Tab-separated table of C-alpha atoms in Angstrom:
chain	number	residue	atom	x	y	z
M	1	ALA	CA	113.454	103.221	88.098
M	2	GLN	CA	112.606	103.531	84.250
M	3	SER	CA	111.357	107.176	83.194
M	4	VAL	CA	110.066	108.205	80.348
M	5	THR	CA	110.125	111.263	78.411
M	6	GLN	CA	108.205	113.474	76.093
M	7	PRO	CA	109.565	116.578	75.588
M	8	ASP	CA	106.895	118.630	73.725
M	9	ILE	CA	103.733	119.197	75.283
M	10	HIS	CA	101.844	121.259	72.715
M	11	ILE	CA	102.434	120.644	68.839
M	12	THR	CA	100.568	122.293	65.840
M	13	VAL	CA	100.652	120.792	62.609
M	14	SER	CA	99.500	121.735	59.363
M	15	GLU	CA	97.232	118.459	57.975
M	16	GLY	CA	98.915	116.807	55.335
M	17	ALA	CA	102.073	117.960	56.784
M	18	SER	CA	104.543	115.099	58.388
M	19	LEU	CA	104.658	114.185	61.962
M	20	GLU	CA	107.432	113.228	64.625
M	21	LEU	CA	106.609	113.208	68.230
M	22	ARG	CA	109.701	112.441	70.681
M	23	CYS	CA	110.430	110.015	73.382
M	24	ASN	CA	112.648	109.104	75.361
M	25	TYR	CA	113.265	106.825	78.173
M	26	SER	CA	115.352	105.672	80.876
M	27	TYR	CA	116.466	102.709	81.535
M	28	GLY	CA	119.659	100.417	81.697
M	29	ALA	CA	118.375	97.479	79.476
M	30	THR	CA	116.162	97.360	76.118
M	31	PRO	CA	112.245	97.856	77.659
M	32	TYR	CA	109.336	97.093	76.261
M	33	LEU	CA	108.135	100.546	74.189
M	34	PHE	CA	104.104	101.869	73.218
M	35	TRP	CA	102.959	104.516	72.092
M	36	TYR	CA	99.213	105.135	72.657
M	37	VAL	CA	96.243	107.688	71.673
M	38	GLN	CA	94.119	109.444	73.813
M	39	SER	CA	91.196	111.197	71.707
M	40	PRO	CA	89.348	113.635	73.538
M	41	GLY	CA	87.081	111.633	76.368
M	42	GLN	CA	88.116	108.683	75.052
M	43	GLY	CA	90.604	106.177	76.912
M	44	LEU	CA	93.587	104.750	75.435
M	45	GLN	CA	94.485	102.844	71.962
M	46	LEU	CA	97.441	101.538	71.324
M	47	LEU	CA	98.897	102.293	68.403
M	48	LEU	CA	102.266	100.459	67.921
M	49	LYS	CA	104.801	98.441	70.155
M	50	TYR	CA	108.347	97.548	70.680
M	51	PHE	CA	109.619	94.481	71.991
M	52	SER	CA	112.522	93.427	69.717
M	53	GLY	CA	113.832	92.713	66.165
M	54	ASP	CA	113.962	95.554	63.475
M	55	THR	CA	113.840	98.587	65.135
M	56	LEU	CA	111.024	100.389	62.603
M	57	VAL	CA	107.713	99.281	63.722
M	58	GLN	CA	104.452	99.649	62.013
M	59	GLY	CA	101.630	100.767	63.682
M	60	ILE	CA	97.774	101.699	62.881
M	61	LYS	CA	96.684	104.836	61.083
M	62	GLY	CA	99.479	104.983	59.064
M	63	PHE	CA	101.716	105.776	62.574
M	64	GLU	CA	104.904	104.542	62.608
M	65	ALA	CA	108.039	104.662	65.336
M	66	GLU	CA	111.703	103.719	65.548
M	67	PHE	CA	113.808	102.650	68.587
M	68	LYS	CA	117.477	104.029	68.260
M	69	ARG	CA	118.951	102.560	71.448
M	70	SER	CA	122.170	104.747	71.294
M	71	GLN	CA	119.834	107.438	71.703
M	72	SER	CA	117.163	105.881	74.184
M	73	SER	CA	114.652	107.141	72.201
M	74	PHE	CA	111.353	105.674	70.471
M	75	ASN	CA	110.152	108.372	68.023
M	76	LEU	CA	106.462	108.433	66.504
M	77	ARG	CA	106.096	109.810	63.111
M	78	LYS	CA	103.346	109.890	60.309
M	79	PRO	CA	103.929	111.320	57.073
M	80	SER	CA	101.085	112.986	56.430
M	81	VAL	CA	98.469	114.474	59.507
M	82	HIS	CA	94.611	113.689	59.395
M	83	TRP	CA	92.374	116.406	61.021
M	84	SER	CA	91.790	113.214	62.640
M	85	ASP	CA	94.501	112.745	64.254
M	86	ALA	CA	94.189	115.425	66.723
M	87	ALA	CA	94.791	114.065	69.828
M	88	GLU	CA	96.897	113.276	73.126
M	89	TYR	CA	99.762	111.022	72.271
M	90	PHE	CA	101.273	108.441	74.954
M	91	CYS	CA	104.733	106.967	75.173
M	92	ALA	CA	104.955	103.966	77.430
M	93	VAL	CA	107.778	101.911	78.534
M	94	GLY	CA	107.157	98.101	80.656
M	95	LEU	CA	109.658	96.343	81.939
M	96	ASP	CA	110.726	92.426	82.755
M	97	ILE	CA	110.570	89.971	79.199
M	98	SER	CA	109.378	87.641	81.856
M	99	ASN	CA	106.205	88.904	82.984
M	100	PHE	CA	105.313	90.589	79.840
M	101	GLY	CA	101.581	90.949	79.870
M	102	ASN	CA	101.596	91.550	84.264
M	103	GLU	CA	103.860	94.388	84.509
M	104	LYS	CA	102.832	97.989	85.028
M	105	LEU	CA	103.773	100.438	82.537
M	106	THR	CA	105.158	103.802	83.301
M	107	PHE	CA	103.471	106.821	81.056
M	108	GLY	CA	105.626	110.053	79.401
M	109	THR	CA	103.342	113.177	80.633
M	110	GLY	CA	101.806	113.132	76.664
M	111	THR	CA	102.122	115.337	74.335
M	112	ARG	CA	98.966	117.429	72.682
M	113	LEU	CA	98.706	116.970	68.490
M	114	THR	CA	96.679	120.258	67.047
M	115	ILE	CA	95.903	119.886	63.645
M	116	ILE	CA	95.270	123.126	61.482
M	117	PRO	CA	93.648	122.872	58.181
E	1	ASP	CA	80.756	93.888	72.536
E	2	THR	CA	82.855	96.248	74.635
E	3	ALA	CA	86.175	95.027	75.984
E	4	VAL	CA	86.924	96.405	78.669
E	5	SER	CA	83.799	98.436	79.996
E	6	GLN	CA	83.987	100.811	83.192
E	7	THR	CA	80.781	102.401	85.104
E	8	PRO	CA	79.686	104.892	86.042
E	9	LYS	CA	81.462	107.133	83.062
E	10	TYR	CA	80.737	110.623	85.116
E	11	LEU	CA	80.861	110.827	88.741
E	12	VAL	CA	80.087	113.840	90.644
E	13	THR	CA	79.716	113.715	94.343
E	14	GLN	CA	80.680	116.007	97.771
E	15	MET	CA	83.094	115.852	99.391
E	16	GLY	CA	83.611	113.239	102.091
E	17	ASN	CA	81.292	110.507	100.711
E	18	ASP	CA	82.301	106.871	99.462
E	19	LYS	CA	82.327	106.157	95.755
E	20	SER	CA	82.772	102.989	93.781
E	21	ILE	CA	83.618	102.309	90.328
E	22	LYS	CA	82.939	99.184	88.522
E	23	CYS	CA	85.401	97.501	85.858
E	24	GLU	CA	84.801	94.934	83.447
E	25	GLN	CA	86.558	93.033	81.345
E	26	ASN	CA	85.586	90.352	78.478
E	27	LEU	CA	89.151	89.677	77.172
E	28	GLY	CA	90.017	86.112	79.155
E	29	HIS	CA	92.789	88.667	80.526
E	30	ASP	CA	94.770	87.226	83.702
E	31	THR	CA	95.767	91.237	84.356
E	32	MET	CA	93.584	93.834	85.882
E	33	TYR	CA	94.353	97.626	86.754
E	34	TRP	CA	93.983	100.680	87.720
E	35	TYR	CA	95.152	103.673	86.474
E	36	LYS	CA	94.907	107.541	87.645
E	37	GLN	CA	95.299	110.609	85.307
E	38	ASP	CA	95.217	113.591	86.372
E	39	SER	CA	93.936	117.374	85.360
E	40	LYS	CA	96.882	117.511	83.639
E	41	LYS	CA	96.902	113.919	81.638
E	42	PHE	CA	99.284	112.699	83.446
E	43	LEU	CA	98.907	109.119	84.002
E	44	LYS	CA	100.047	106.586	87.043
E	45	ILE	CA	99.278	103.349	88.021
E	46	MET	CA	97.107	102.464	91.247
E	47	PHE	CA	96.542	98.833	91.329
E	48	SER	CA	97.004	95.870	89.494
E	49	TYR	CA	95.516	92.302	90.054
E	50	ASN	CA	96.903	89.205	88.469
E	51	ASN	CA	93.849	86.486	88.869
E	52	LYS	CA	92.466	87.904	91.627
E	53	GLU	CA	95.379	88.684	93.324
E	54	LEU	CA	96.807	92.229	94.392
E	55	ILE	CA	100.441	92.251	92.526
E	56	ILE	CA	101.084	96.459	92.135
E	57	ASN	CA	100.227	98.728	95.303
E	58	GLU	CA	101.988	101.930	94.218
E	59	THR	CA	101.837	104.589	97.438
E	60	VAL	CA	98.087	105.148	97.097
E	61	PRO	CA	95.995	106.850	100.232
E	62	ASN	CA	94.120	103.517	102.011
E	63	ARG	CA	91.082	105.262	101.503
E	64	PHE	CA	91.339	103.843	97.983
E	65	SER	CA	90.408	100.174	98.447
E	66	PRO	CA	90.533	97.750	95.086
E	67	LYS	CA	87.958	94.478	95.054
E	68	SER	CA	88.813	91.925	92.163
E	69	PRO	CA	85.417	88.622	93.121
E	70	ASP	CA	86.979	87.205	90.116
E	71	LYS	CA	89.454	87.810	87.033
E	72	ALA	CA	87.463	89.591	84.908
E	73	HIS	CA	85.681	92.606	87.508
E	74	LEU	CA	88.012	94.693	89.286
E	75	ASN	CA	86.587	97.534	91.280
E	76	LEU	CA	88.121	100.399	92.896
E	77	HIS	CA	86.491	101.931	96.343
E	78	ILE	CA	87.437	105.509	98.121
E	79	ASN	CA	86.227	106.381	101.080
E	80	SER	CA	86.165	110.230	102.313
E	81	LEU	CA	86.400	111.735	99.064
E	82	GLU	CA	88.477	114.591	98.877
E	83	LEU	CA	89.033	117.172	96.325
E	84	GLY	CA	92.630	116.358	95.127
E	85	ASP	CA	90.877	112.971	93.898
E	86	SER	CA	89.279	114.626	90.874
E	87	ALA	CA	90.592	112.741	88.081
E	88	VAL	CA	90.288	110.413	85.560
E	89	TYR	CA	90.153	106.932	86.428
E	90	PHE	CA	91.571	104.271	84.170
E	91	CYS	CA	91.083	100.510	84.150
E	92	ALA	CA	93.166	98.811	81.803
E	93	SER	CA	93.725	94.667	81.944
E	94	SER	CA	96.556	92.896	80.030
E	95	GLN	CA	97.804	88.934	79.448
E	96	GLU	CA	101.591	87.902	79.064
E	97	GLY	CA	102.335	87.782	75.901
E	98	SER	CA	99.588	89.914	74.548
E	99	ASP	CA	99.794	93.438	72.842
E	100	GLY	CA	99.985	95.627	75.937
E	101	TYR	CA	96.836	96.975	77.594
E	102	THR	CA	93.741	97.435	76.924
E	103	PHE	CA	92.273	100.309	78.587
E	104	GLY	CA	88.430	101.253	78.929
E	105	SER	CA	87.014	104.672	78.355
E	106	GLY	CA	87.538	106.065	82.227
E	107	THR	CA	85.429	107.349	84.572
E	108	ARG	CA	85.996	111.254	85.114
E	109	LEU	CA	85.472	111.568	89.248
E	110	THR	CA	84.475	115.205	90.041
E	111	VAL	CA	84.566	115.843	93.238
E	112	VAL	CA	82.787	118.688	95.023
């Protein structure tokens, strides 16, 4: 079965500093990969996704992520964080290209991001 | 217009009660889901319906019964509520070939 690991439970970053959130997955083939953000009391919003092609994907709010097959990783990055980026971030994998869009996602345990002035 | 809407947003109830959570999506998606997020923020799928047909049913107590009257609605009924059912329940929808899931804002269920 597929699994997703987010090794960092909580990360604190100064406003304006760069950010990298780690995500590793375990699966025999290349899955679809996603990053979602959850603000307090809110649902999950899709930041970006990777299906195939260019391994560096751009998302909303200035985020990007790089798929590295050799490391089974899909780390999320942002060059300069803003106070409004404080939230919970979830990495997720989905499987089976033929069923994409109708397949269950497996989520990591999340990384809570705190921004300090 | 909210794409995926859940009601109620908050639900506090006593152990042993029966309660329902409703979900509606206006995106025209074929598939809808229920996810449970526990106190540690872990998200786990419970059910998935495609065009009113149950396609995913994870290991969930049979006190939980989803119902999909049409492809735009997926409700979750919970019988004999237990303390361990306290969580945030998220509804989501997706469409084959679309950009992943669209989530509702969640229903925070507290069982006392």
